[in-house]
Amino acid sequence: MRIGLAGVGRIGAFHARTLLGVPAVESLVVCDADQQAAAAVAKELDAEHVADVETLLRAGLDGFVIAAATPAHAPMLRLAIEAGVPTFCEKPVAHTLEETLELARLAATSEVPVHIGFQRRFDAGYRRVQEAIAGGELGFVHTIRANTHDQSPPHASYIPTSGGIFRDCNVHDYDAIRFVTGREVVTAYATGGNKGEAFFAEAGDVDTGAAVLTLDDGTMCLVSSTRYNGGGHDVRLEAMGSKATLTAGLDDSLAMRSAEPGETFPAGPPHQTFMDRFQPAYVAELTAFAEVAKGVTPSPCTVADALQAFRTAEACDVSRREGRVVQLAEVPDL
Ligand SMILES: NC(=O)c1ccc[n+]([C@@H]2O[C@H](COP(=O)([O-])OP(=O)(O)OC[C@H]3O[C@@H](n4cnc5c(N)ncnc54)[C@H](O)[C@@H]3O)[C@@H](O)[C@H]2O)c1
């Protein structure tokens, strides 16, 4: 297969390397607004590079991967759907709810497969939690705790166009909660704070966030995020039920240390970035995308799925700014 990739920053260069390891992928063409960066990645990977996304979409592609900065997602996805090219798009689908709704409508009326990059759906631990809840192993689930704690912040220029911590980081947790429980969020109360560098507050964002969500079956979810988790990259989901509790991300590389005397768990080096934490999941999601692009399997995470996670992020952002509980019904839907 011939795959095109737009955006060769942190995740784009990583996806480019991963794609070249997917057996179905024979050739890769990249582009980036920063032409030198595109040329450098193409040289390193023995791939081709072109000047812009319009040229890329005319390069005889079997599939297209959008890994550019968030504001570029919506225009690129629109062009790809119009060009009829199966597309993998990094989360979030768009920078704003309005654009996400527009893309969800466009995708719903199109035959072009679109797969959104929520890689936790391909992580072995999250999948095991999903199976256990669906199979009744946990009894009734009363509480979910989910977190995205980054070891250190991204570069300062990333933050003003990121959409804020709920749309950028916790959107993964909101999607994972829907994925493992099969339920929808009905209310959100969120708050946040800034103790780190000034550029978060200057962009109207927070460097640490927390939310309480309720699901349509009464399950409570406690969701947190931070850009300053010095102990390492800590991403987990705990599902607590009337019969048992199961946790995704509880392994020897857990980015925490026990305060109990003599306790050695977790013993391994803590995860440092999303790349080492989710490496097998990224391989699995891009391998799945090749099957989606071939038309062998349907998209495992559609624009409609991503819209629901984004609506929860939107509700959390409104809640934090207005200091009140937000009903999801207040947030526009399809
Ligand atoms: N799924 C995940 O775990 C995960 C992890 C990190 C980032 N992301 C998402 O991936 C996207 C990129 O994040 P990043 O950390 O790599 O950012 P980054 O800032 O490191 O890289 C973004 C790249 O996009 C390029 N770009 C911007 N506008 C462009 C345009 N119009 N055309 C072509 N290239 C353009 C920039 O030049 C840059 O090279 C974001 O949407 C982010 O939310 C997802």
mmCIF file of C-alpha atoms and ligand atoms in Angstrom:
data_model
loop_
_atom_site.group_PDB
_atom_site.id
_atom_site.type_symbol
_atom_site.label_atom_id
_atom_site.label_comp_id
_atom_site.label_asym_id
_atom_site.label_seq_id
_atom_site.Cartn_x
_atom_site.Cartn_y
_atom_site.Cartn_z
ATOM 1 C CA MET A 1 0.000 0.000 0.000
ATOM 2 C CA ARG A 2 1.058 3.583 -0.610
ATOM 3 C CA ILE A 3 0.392 5.777 2.416
ATOM 4 C CA GLY A 4 0.578 9.572 2.662
ATOM 5 C CA LEU A 5 1.264 11.287 5.998
ATOM 6 C CA ALA A 6 0.787 14.988 6.806
ATOM 7 C CA GLY A 7 2.646 16.445 9.799
ATOM 8 C CA VAL A 8 6.035 15.123 10.892
ATOM 9 C CA GLY A 9 6.231 16.585 14.415
ATOM 10 C CA ARG A 10 6.362 14.495 17.630
ATOM 11 C CA ILE A 11 3.648 11.975 16.763
ATOM 12 C CA GLY A 12 3.888 12.309 12.957
ATOM 13 C CA ALA A 13 7.546 11.249 12.732
ATOM 14 C CA PHE A 14 6.784 8.416 15.169
ATOM 15 C CA HIS A 15 3.759 7.258 13.092
ATOM 16 C CA ALA A 16 5.898 7.436 9.928
ATOM 17 C CA ARG A 17 8.389 4.971 11.442
ATOM 18 C CA THR A 18 5.587 2.749 12.721
ATOM 19 C CA LEU A 19 3.867 2.719 9.314
ATOM 20 C CA LEU A 20 7.034 1.514 7.595
ATOM 21 C CA GLY A 21 6.975 -1.497 9.948
ATOM 22 C CA VAL A 22 3.380 -2.426 9.000
ATOM 23 C CA PRO A 23 3.678 -5.352 6.545
ATOM 24 C CA ALA A 24 0.963 -4.017 4.192
ATOM 25 C CA VAL A 25 2.735 -0.649 3.765
ATOM 26 C CA GLU A 26 5.101 -0.551 0.768
ATOM 27 C CA SER A 27 5.777 3.155 0.371
ATOM 28 C CA LEU A 28 5.344 6.380 2.304
ATOM 29 C CA VAL A 29 5.013 10.004 1.128
ATOM 30 C CA VAL A 30 5.124 12.817 3.705
ATOM 31 C CA CYS A 31 4.480 16.548 3.838
ATOM 32 C CA ASP A 32 4.646 19.233 6.525
ATOM 33 C CA ALA A 33 4.151 23.001 6.624
ATOM 34 C CA ASP A 34 7.827 22.963 7.630
ATOM 35 C CA GLN A 35 9.336 21.736 4.337
ATOM 36 C CA GLN A 36 12.742 21.142 5.883
ATOM 37 C CA ALA A 37 11.262 18.901 8.554
ATOM 38 C CA ALA A 38 9.403 16.894 5.881
ATOM 39 C CA ALA A 39 12.586 16.561 3.819
ATOM 40 C CA ALA A 40 14.601 15.465 6.867
ATOM 41 C CA VAL A 41 12.094 12.761 7.895
ATOM 42 C CA ALA A 42 11.789 11.561 4.282
ATOM 43 C CA LYS A 43 15.582 11.296 4.013
ATOM 44 C CA GLU A 44 15.896 9.441 7.322
ATOM 45 C CA LEU A 45 13.183 6.933 6.400
ATOM 46 C CA ASP A 46 13.944 6.618 2.681
ATOM 47 C CA ALA A 47 10.447 7.987 1.966
ATOM 48 C CA GLU A 48 9.230 10.637 -0.515
ATOM 49 C CA HIS A 49 8.156 14.161 0.422
ATOM 50 C CA VAL A 50 5.904 16.630 -1.352
ATOM 51 C CA ALA A 51 5.176 20.330 -0.837
ATOM 52 C CA ASP A 52 1.600 20.293 0.462
ATOM 53 C CA VAL A 53 -1.435 18.201 1.314
ATOM 54 C CA GLU A 54 -3.155 18.869 -2.037
ATOM 55 C CA THR A 55 -0.167 17.366 -3.867
ATOM 56 C CA LEU A 56 -0.047 14.514 -1.348
ATOM 57 C CA LEU A 57 -3.694 13.591 -1.974
ATOM 58 C CA ARG A 58 -2.984 13.417 -5.739
ATOM 59 C CA ALA A 59 -0.016 11.059 -5.216
ATOM 60 C CA GLY A 60 -1.927 7.805 -5.822
ATOM 61 C CA LEU A 61 -2.505 7.008 -2.152
ATOM 62 C CA ASP A 62 -4.251 3.942 -0.712
ATOM 63 C CA GLY A 63 -4.506 5.664 2.671
ATOM 64 C CA PHE A 64 -3.789 9.008 4.305
ATOM 65 C CA VAL A 65 -2.623 9.730 7.874
ATOM 66 C CA ILE A 66 -3.248 13.158 9.441
ATOM 67 C CA ALA A 67 -0.721 13.859 12.212
ATOM 68 C CA ALA A 68 -0.371 17.622 11.784
ATOM 69 C CA ALA A 69 -1.207 20.181 14.487
ATOM 70 C CA THR A 70 -4.854 20.078 15.637
ATOM 71 C CA PRO A 71 -6.149 23.160 13.676
ATOM 72 C CA ALA A 72 -5.020 21.480 10.418
ATOM 73 C CA HIS A 73 -7.084 18.298 11.006
ATOM 74 C CA ALA A 74 -10.503 19.549 9.839
ATOM 75 C CA PRO A 75 -9.387 21.112 6.524
ATOM 76 C CA MET A 76 -7.215 18.064 5.749
ATOM 77 C CA LEU A 77 -9.957 15.564 6.615
ATOM 78 C CA ARG A 78 -12.461 17.507 4.470
ATOM 79 C CA LEU A 79 -10.041 17.412 1.495
ATOM 80 C CA ALA A 80 -9.342 13.691 2.003
ATOM 81 C CA ILE A 81 -13.042 12.755 2.134
ATOM 82 C CA GLU A 82 -13.697 14.844 -0.989
ATOM 83 C CA ALA A 83 -10.761 13.097 -2.708
ATOM 84 C CA GLY A 84 -12.124 9.675 -1.649
ATOM 85 C CA VAL A 85 -8.943 8.646 0.223
ATOM 86 C CA PRO A 86 -9.373 6.399 3.331
ATOM 87 C CA THR A 87 -8.031 8.413 6.252
ATOM 88 C CA PHE A 88 -6.573 7.927 9.718
ATOM 89 C CA CYS A 89 -6.849 11.204 11.651
ATOM 90 C CA GLU A 90 -5.141 11.881 14.964
ATOM 91 C CA LYS A 91 -7.360 13.018 17.809
ATOM 92 C CA PRO A 92 -9.091 15.405 18.154
ATOM 93 C CA VAL A 93 -10.981 15.510 14.833
ATOM 94 C CA ALA A 94 -10.958 19.298 14.877
ATOM 95 C CA HIS A 95 -10.074 22.325 16.923
ATOM 96 C CA THR A 96 -13.694 23.325 17.638
ATOM 97 C CA LEU A 97 -17.020 21.611 18.298
ATOM 98 C CA GLU A 98 -18.550 23.327 15.236
ATOM 99 C CA GLU A 99 -15.933 21.820 12.915
ATOM 100 C CA THR A 100 -16.201 18.415 14.627
ATOM 101 C CA LEU A 101 -19.976 18.440 14.039
ATOM 102 C CA GLU A 102 -19.480 19.472 10.407
ATOM 103 C CA LEU A 103 -16.960 16.661 9.823
ATOM 104 C CA ALA A 104 -19.208 14.120 11.576
ATOM 105 C CA ARG A 105 -22.048 15.095 9.208
ATOM 106 C CA LEU A 106 -19.752 14.879 6.174
ATOM 107 C CA ALA A 107 -18.345 11.477 7.246
ATOM 108 C CA ALA A 108 -21.866 10.126 7.876
ATOM 109 C CA THR A 109 -22.902 10.881 4.286
ATOM 110 C CA SER A 110 -19.684 9.531 2.733
ATOM 111 C CA GLU A 111 -18.480 6.005 1.940
ATOM 112 C CA VAL A 112 -14.844 6.992 2.640
ATOM 113 C CA PRO A 113 -13.603 5.173 5.773
ATOM 114 C CA VAL A 114 -12.245 7.449 8.523
ATOM 115 C CA HIS A 115 -10.430 6.051 11.583
ATOM 116 C CA ILE A 116 -9.719 8.430 14.505
ATOM 117 C CA GLY A 117 -6.522 7.850 16.499
ATOM 118 C CA PHE A 118 -7.662 6.876 19.984
ATOM 119 C CA GLN A 119 -4.940 4.272 20.472
ATOM 120 C CA ARG A 120 -6.135 3.184 23.937
ATOM 121 C CA ARG A 121 -8.806 1.163 22.085
ATOM 122 C CA PHE A 122 -5.854 -0.984 20.881
ATOM 123 C CA ASP A 123 -4.047 -1.245 24.231
ATOM 124 C CA ALA A 124 -4.166 -4.769 25.736
ATOM 125 C CA GLY A 125 -5.071 -3.522 29.232
ATOM 126 C CA TYR A 126 -7.921 -1.239 28.127
ATOM 127 C CA ARG A 127 -9.272 -4.032 25.890
ATOM 128 C CA ARG A 128 -9.190 -6.460 28.822
ATOM 129 C CA VAL A 129 -11.162 -3.997 30.995
ATOM 130 C CA GLN A 130 -13.715 -3.620 28.189
ATOM 131 C CA GLU A 131 -14.140 -7.416 27.920
ATOM 132 C CA ALA A 132 -14.407 -7.838 31.704
ATOM 133 C CA ILE A 133 -17.140 -5.190 32.012
ATOM 134 C CA ALA A 134 -19.045 -6.531 28.993
ATOM 135 C CA GLY A 135 -18.795 -10.095 30.368
ATOM 136 C CA GLY A 136 -20.045 -9.102 33.833
ATOM 137 C CA GLU A 137 -16.787 -10.128 35.596
ATOM 138 C CA LEU A 138 -16.745 -6.936 37.688
ATOM 139 C CA GLY A 139 -20.412 -7.106 38.710
ATOM 140 C CA PHE A 140 -21.973 -3.672 38.447
ATOM 141 C CA VAL A 141 -19.389 -0.945 37.899
ATOM 142 C CA HIS A 142 -19.877 1.920 40.336
ATOM 143 C CA THR A 143 -16.715 3.983 39.765
ATOM 144 C CA ILE A 144 -14.145 4.541 37.024
ATOM 145 C CA ARG A 145 -10.934 6.426 37.674
ATOM 146 C CA ALA A 146 -9.000 7.504 34.586
ATOM 147 C CA ASN A 147 -5.959 9.701 34.204
ATOM 148 C CA THR A 148 -3.569 11.190 31.659
ATOM 149 C CA HIS A 149 -0.535 12.508 33.513
ATOM 150 C CA ASP A 150 2.246 13.657 31.181
ATOM 151 C CA GLN A 151 5.778 13.658 32.545
ATOM 152 C CA SER A 152 6.564 17.115 31.126
ATOM 153 C CA PRO A 153 4.762 19.771 29.037
ATOM 154 C CA PRO A 154 4.951 19.941 25.231
ATOM 155 C CA HIS A 155 6.678 22.962 23.653
ATOM 156 C CA ALA A 156 5.045 26.297 24.560
ATOM 157 C CA SER A 157 3.811 26.979 21.013
ATOM 158 C CA TYR A 158 1.772 23.729 21.096
ATOM 159 C CA ILE A 159 -0.580 24.960 23.837
ATOM 160 C CA PRO A 160 -2.515 27.880 22.199
ATOM 161 C CA THR A 161 -3.691 25.625 19.328
ATOM 162 C CA SER A 162 -4.100 22.425 21.394
ATOM 163 C CA GLY A 163 -7.732 23.108 22.372
ATOM 164 C CA GLY A 164 -6.853 23.031 26.093
ATOM 165 C CA ILE A 165 -6.137 20.162 28.461
ATOM 166 C CA PHE A 166 -9.628 18.568 28.325
ATOM 167 C CA ARG A 167 -9.790 18.484 24.496
ATOM 168 C CA ASP A 168 -6.092 17.640 24.086
ATOM 169 C CA CYS A 169 -5.351 15.133 26.916
ATOM 170 C CA ASN A 170 -8.485 13.948 28.722
ATOM 171 C CA VAL A 171 -10.308 13.459 25.412
ATOM 172 C CA HIS A 172 -8.438 10.103 25.379
ATOM 173 C CA ASP A 173 -9.914 9.226 28.801
ATOM 174 C CA TYR A 174 -13.424 10.289 27.737
ATOM 175 C CA ASP A 175 -13.178 8.027 24.682
ATOM 176 C CA ALA A 176 -11.716 5.180 26.773
ATOM 177 C CA ILE A 177 -14.583 5.459 29.288
ATOM 178 C CA ARG A 178 -17.130 5.140 26.453
ATOM 179 C CA PHE A 179 -15.102 2.261 24.999
ATOM 180 C CA VAL A 180 -14.779 0.180 28.191
ATOM 181 C CA THR A 181 -18.286 0.821 29.583
ATOM 182 C CA GLY A 182 -20.365 1.172 26.409
ATOM 183 C CA ARG A 183 -22.196 4.016 28.208
ATOM 184 C CA GLU A 184 -22.599 7.740 27.488
ATOM 185 C CA VAL A 185 -21.684 10.703 29.709
ATOM 186 C CA VAL A 186 -24.681 12.714 30.966
ATOM 187 C CA THR A 187 -23.154 15.311 33.330
ATOM 188 C CA ALA A 188 -19.725 16.872 33.838
ATOM 189 C CA TYR A 189 -18.196 19.014 36.564
ATOM 190 C CA ALA A 190 -14.595 20.093 35.961
ATOM 191 C CA THR A 191 -11.969 22.309 37.485
ATOM 192 C CA GLY A 192 -8.316 23.096 36.828
ATOM 193 C CA GLY A 193 -5.262 24.916 38.076
ATOM 194 C CA ASN A 194 -1.914 26.372 37.081
ATOM 195 C CA LYS A 195 1.227 25.885 39.144
ATOM 196 C CA GLY A 196 3.627 25.466 36.217
ATOM 197 C CA GLU A 197 4.855 27.759 33.469
ATOM 198 C CA ALA A 198 2.944 30.958 32.622
ATOM 199 C CA PHE A 199 2.205 30.029 28.995
ATOM 200 C CA PHE A 200 -0.729 27.791 30.022
ATOM 201 C CA ALA A 201 -2.632 30.600 31.768
ATOM 202 C CA GLU A 202 -1.640 33.033 28.993
ATOM 203 C CA ALA A 203 -3.406 30.723 26.504
ATOM 204 C CA GLY A 204 -6.495 30.507 28.767
ATOM 205 C CA ASP A 205 -5.591 26.909 29.597
ATOM 206 C CA VAL A 206 -4.710 24.996 32.790
ATOM 207 C CA ASP A 207 -1.749 22.674 33.337
ATOM 208 C CA THR A 208 -3.718 20.357 35.647
ATOM 209 C CA GLY A 209 -7.371 19.386 35.339
ATOM 210 C CA ALA A 210 -9.941 17.219 37.087
ATOM 211 C CA ALA A 211 -13.504 16.211 36.303
ATOM 212 C CA VAL A 212 -16.357 14.235 37.805
ATOM 213 C CA LEU A 213 -18.567 12.662 35.146
ATOM 214 C CA THR A 214 -21.738 10.642 35.532
ATOM 215 C CA LEU A 215 -22.746 8.044 32.953
ATOM 216 C CA ASP A 216 -26.248 7.193 31.782
ATOM 217 C CA ASP A 217 -26.346 4.104 34.056
ATOM 218 C CA GLY A 218 -25.252 6.099 37.150
ATOM 219 C CA THR A 219 -21.539 5.112 37.049
ATOM 220 C CA MET A 220 -19.297 7.852 38.441
ATOM 221 C CA CYS A 221 -16.013 8.687 36.715
ATOM 222 C CA LEU A 222 -13.133 10.648 38.219
ATOM 223 C CA VAL A 223 -10.828 11.893 35.484
ATOM 224 C CA SER A 224 -7.596 13.836 35.924
ATOM 225 C CA SER A 225 -4.799 15.281 33.827
ATOM 226 C CA THR A 226 -1.545 17.129 34.318
ATOM 227 C CA ARG A 227 1.380 18.290 32.212
ATOM 228 C CA TYR A 228 3.747 18.029 35.221
ATOM 229 C CA ASN A 229 3.950 14.430 36.462
ATOM 230 C CA GLY A 230 7.654 14.326 37.311
ATOM 231 C CA GLY A 231 7.474 10.626 38.256
ATOM 232 C CA GLY A 232 6.809 9.688 34.624
ATOM 233 C CA HIS A 233 4.008 9.252 32.080
ATOM 234 C CA ASP A 234 1.121 7.829 34.099
ATOM 235 C CA VAL A 235 -1.921 6.764 32.080
ATOM 236 C CA ARG A 236 -4.345 4.348 33.748
ATOM 237 C CA LEU A 237 -7.986 3.368 33.916
ATOM 238 C CA GLU A 238 -9.379 1.692 37.031
ATOM 239 C CA ALA A 239 -12.804 0.045 36.818
ATOM 240 C CA MET A 240 -14.289 -0.732 40.240
ATOM 241 C CA GLY A 241 -17.246 -3.059 40.464
ATOM 242 C CA SER A 242 -19.409 -4.882 42.984
ATOM 243 C CA LYS A 243 -17.443 -8.106 42.367
ATOM 244 C CA ALA A 244 -13.928 -7.002 41.368
ATOM 245 C CA THR A 245 -11.654 -4.144 40.331
ATOM 246 C CA LEU A 246 -9.524 -4.191 37.194
ATOM 247 C CA THR A 247 -6.882 -1.648 36.187
ATOM 248 C CA ALA A 248 -5.305 -0.893 32.807
ATOM 249 C CA GLY A 249 -1.754 0.421 33.166
ATOM 250 C CA LEU A 250 -0.914 -1.248 36.508
ATOM 251 C CA ASP A 251 2.427 -2.823 35.653
ATOM 252 C CA ASP A 252 6.075 -2.629 36.639
ATOM 253 C CA SER A 253 6.517 0.597 34.638
ATOM 254 C CA LEU A 254 3.776 2.400 36.577
ATOM 255 C CA ALA A 255 5.037 5.944 37.206
ATOM 256 C CA MET A 256 4.576 5.847 40.986
ATOM 257 C CA ARG A 257 6.398 4.569 44.017
ATOM 258 C CA SER A 258 4.878 2.965 47.091
ATOM 259 C CA ALA A 259 5.138 4.728 50.446
ATOM 260 C CA GLU A 260 4.848 1.367 52.248
ATOM 261 C CA PRO A 261 8.007 0.131 54.015
ATOM 262 C CA GLY A 262 9.647 -2.762 52.155
ATOM 263 C CA GLU A 263 7.252 -2.631 49.187
ATOM 264 C CA THR A 264 9.142 -2.965 45.891
ATOM 265 C CA PHE A 265 6.237 -2.809 43.405
ATOM 266 C CA PRO A 266 6.458 -1.279 40.837
ATOM 267 C CA ALA A 267 10.039 -2.276 40.234
ATOM 268 C CA GLY A 268 10.676 -1.276 36.593
ATOM 269 C CA PRO A 269 11.710 2.043 35.060
ATOM 270 C CA PRO A 270 8.627 4.316 34.827
ATOM 271 C CA HIS A 271 7.155 5.172 31.418
ATOM 272 C CA GLN A 272 8.407 8.567 30.246
ATOM 273 C CA THR A 273 6.246 9.478 27.228
ATOM 274 C CA PHE A 274 3.115 8.420 25.369
ATOM 275 C CA MET A 275 5.443 6.791 22.823
ATOM 276 C CA ASP A 276 6.933 4.195 25.166
ATOM 277 C CA ARG A 277 3.661 3.771 27.143
ATOM 278 C CA PHE A 278 1.569 2.986 24.050
ATOM 279 C CA GLN A 279 4.082 1.731 21.463
ATOM 280 C CA PRO A 280 2.322 -1.648 20.888
ATOM 281 C CA ALA A 281 -1.065 0.114 20.729
ATOM 282 C CA TYR A 282 0.176 2.540 18.042
ATOM 283 C CA VAL A 283 1.456 -0.418 15.980
ATOM 284 C CA ALA A 284 -1.912 -2.181 16.411
ATOM 285 C CA GLU A 285 -3.992 0.880 15.475
ATOM 286 C CA LEU A 286 -1.982 1.615 12.308
ATOM 287 C CA THR A 287 -2.038 -2.081 11.347
ATOM 288 C CA ALA A 288 -5.819 -1.915 11.815
ATOM 289 C CA PHE A 289 -5.940 1.250 9.695
ATOM 290 C CA ALA A 290 -4.313 -0.643 6.798
ATOM 291 C CA GLU A 291 -7.204 -3.132 6.996
ATOM 292 C CA VAL A 292 -9.726 -0.272 7.199
ATOM 293 C CA ALA A 293 -8.149 1.429 4.165
ATOM 294 C CA LYS A 294 -8.276 -1.853 2.195
ATOM 295 C CA GLY A 295 -11.982 -2.097 2.995
ATOM 296 C CA VAL A 296 -11.469 -5.350 4.949
ATOM 297 C CA THR A 297 -12.777 -4.034 8.290
ATOM 298 C CA PRO A 298 -14.970 -1.065 9.273
ATOM 299 C CA SER A 299 -13.447 1.850 11.183
ATOM 300 C CA PRO A 300 -12.894 0.858 14.837
ATOM 301 C CA CYS A 301 -13.266 4.494 15.919
ATOM 302 C CA THR A 302 -15.410 6.744 13.747
ATOM 303 C CA VAL A 303 -15.835 10.509 13.581
ATOM 304 C CA ALA A 304 -19.181 9.970 15.356
ATOM 305 C CA ASP A 305 -17.318 8.247 18.240
ATOM 306 C CA ALA A 306 -14.775 11.057 18.388
ATOM 307 C CA LEU A 307 -17.579 13.640 18.425
ATOM 308 C CA GLN A 308 -18.956 12.131 21.643
ATOM 309 C CA ALA A 309 -15.545 12.289 23.373
ATOM 310 C CA PHE A 310 -15.150 15.876 22.146
ATOM 311 C CA ARG A 311 -18.609 16.833 23.482
ATOM 312 C CA THR A 312 -17.489 15.644 26.939
ATOM 313 C CA ALA A 313 -14.313 17.739 26.633
ATOM 314 C CA GLU A 314 -16.435 20.708 25.612
ATOM 315 C CA ALA A 315 -18.713 20.196 28.636
ATOM 316 C CA CYS A 316 -15.661 20.009 30.946
ATOM 317 C CA ASP A 317 -14.241 23.216 29.478
ATOM 318 C CA VAL A 318 -17.543 25.077 29.954
ATOM 319 C CA SER A 319 -17.833 23.630 33.484
ATOM 320 C CA ARG A 320 -14.347 24.819 34.447
ATOM 321 C CA ARG A 321 -14.872 28.292 33.024
ATOM 322 C CA GLU A 322 -18.380 28.756 34.488
ATOM 323 C CA GLY A 323 -17.888 26.819 37.744
ATOM 324 C CA ARG A 324 -21.021 24.681 37.398
ATOM 325 C CA VAL A 325 -22.252 21.196 36.518
ATOM 326 C CA VAL A 326 -22.887 20.947 32.757
ATOM 327 C CA GLN A 327 -25.492 18.587 31.297
ATOM 328 C CA LEU A 328 -24.179 16.902 28.130
ATOM 329 C CA ALA A 329 -27.583 17.654 26.600
ATOM 330 C CA GLU A 330 -26.530 21.338 26.606
ATOM 331 C CA VAL A 331 -23.686 20.562 24.180
ATOM 332 C CA PRO A 332 -24.783 20.439 20.506
ATOM 333 C CA ASP A 333 -24.921 16.939 18.965
ATOM 334 C CA LEU A 334 -25.713 15.616 15.493
HETATM 335 N N1 LIG B 1 -2.760 9.873 19.985
HETATM 336 C C1 LIG B 1 -1.792 10.371 20.710
HETATM 337 O O1 LIG B 1 -1.338 9.742 21.668
HETATM 338 C C2 LIG B 1 -1.211 11.696 20.372
HETATM 339 C C3 LIG B 1 0.012 12.073 20.960
HETATM 340 C C4 LIG B 1 0.551 13.308 20.605
HETATM 341 C C5 LIG B 1 -0.110 14.134 19.709
HETATM 342 N N2 LIG B 1 -1.299 13.736 19.190
HETATM 343 C C6 LIG B 1 -2.024 14.620 18.246
HETATM 344 O O2 LIG B 1 -1.236 14.696 17.066
HETATM 345 C C7 LIG B 1 -1.252 16.035 16.529
HETATM 346 C C8 LIG B 1 0.187 16.526 16.395
HETATM 347 O O3 LIG B 1 0.771 16.594 17.681
HETATM 348 P P1 LIG B 1 2.353 16.699 17.864
HETATM 349 O O4 LIG B 1 2.607 16.527 19.304
HETATM 350 O O5 LIG B 1 3.046 15.817 16.885
HETATM 351 O O6 LIG B 1 2.570 18.243 17.471
HETATM 352 P P2 LIG B 1 3.888 18.932 16.917
HETATM 353 O O7 LIG B 1 3.704 20.387 17.172
HETATM 354 O O8 LIG B 1 5.115 18.249 17.433
HETATM 355 O O9 LIG B 1 3.843 18.665 15.329
HETATM 356 C C9 LIG B 1 2.857 19.192 14.512
HETATM 357 C C10 LIG B 1 3.396 19.221 13.081
HETATM 358 O O10 LIG B 1 2.323 19.617 12.209
HETATM 359 C C11 LIG B 1 2.886 20.506 11.258
HETATM 360 N N3 LIG B 1 1.794 21.301 10.684
HETATM 361 C C12 LIG B 1 1.056 22.258 11.299
HETATM 362 N N4 LIG B 1 0.143 22.746 10.431
HETATM 363 C C13 LIG B 1 0.302 22.074 9.259
HETATM 364 C C14 LIG B 1 -0.339 22.121 8.008
HETATM 365 N N5 LIG B 1 -1.362 22.967 7.758
HETATM 366 N N6 LIG B 1 0.097 21.293 7.011
HETATM 367 C C15 LIG B 1 1.125 20.434 7.246
HETATM 368 N N7 LIG B 1 1.768 20.345 8.424
HETATM 369 C C16 LIG B 1 1.363 21.145 9.423
HETATM 370 C C17 LIG B 1 3.913 21.314 12.030
HETATM 371 O O11 LIG B 1 4.853 21.951 11.168
HETATM 372 C C18 LIG B 1 4.545 20.226 12.897
HETATM 373 O O12 LIG B 1 5.621 19.585 12.248
HETATM 374 C C19 LIG B 1 -2.112 16.858 17.490
HETATM 375 O O13 LIG B 1 -3.397 16.972 16.923
HETATM 376 C C20 LIG B 1 -2.174 16.049 18.761
HETATM 377 O O14 LIG B 1 -3.408 16.194 19.441
HETATM 378 C C21 LIG B 1 -1.843 12.540 19.483
#
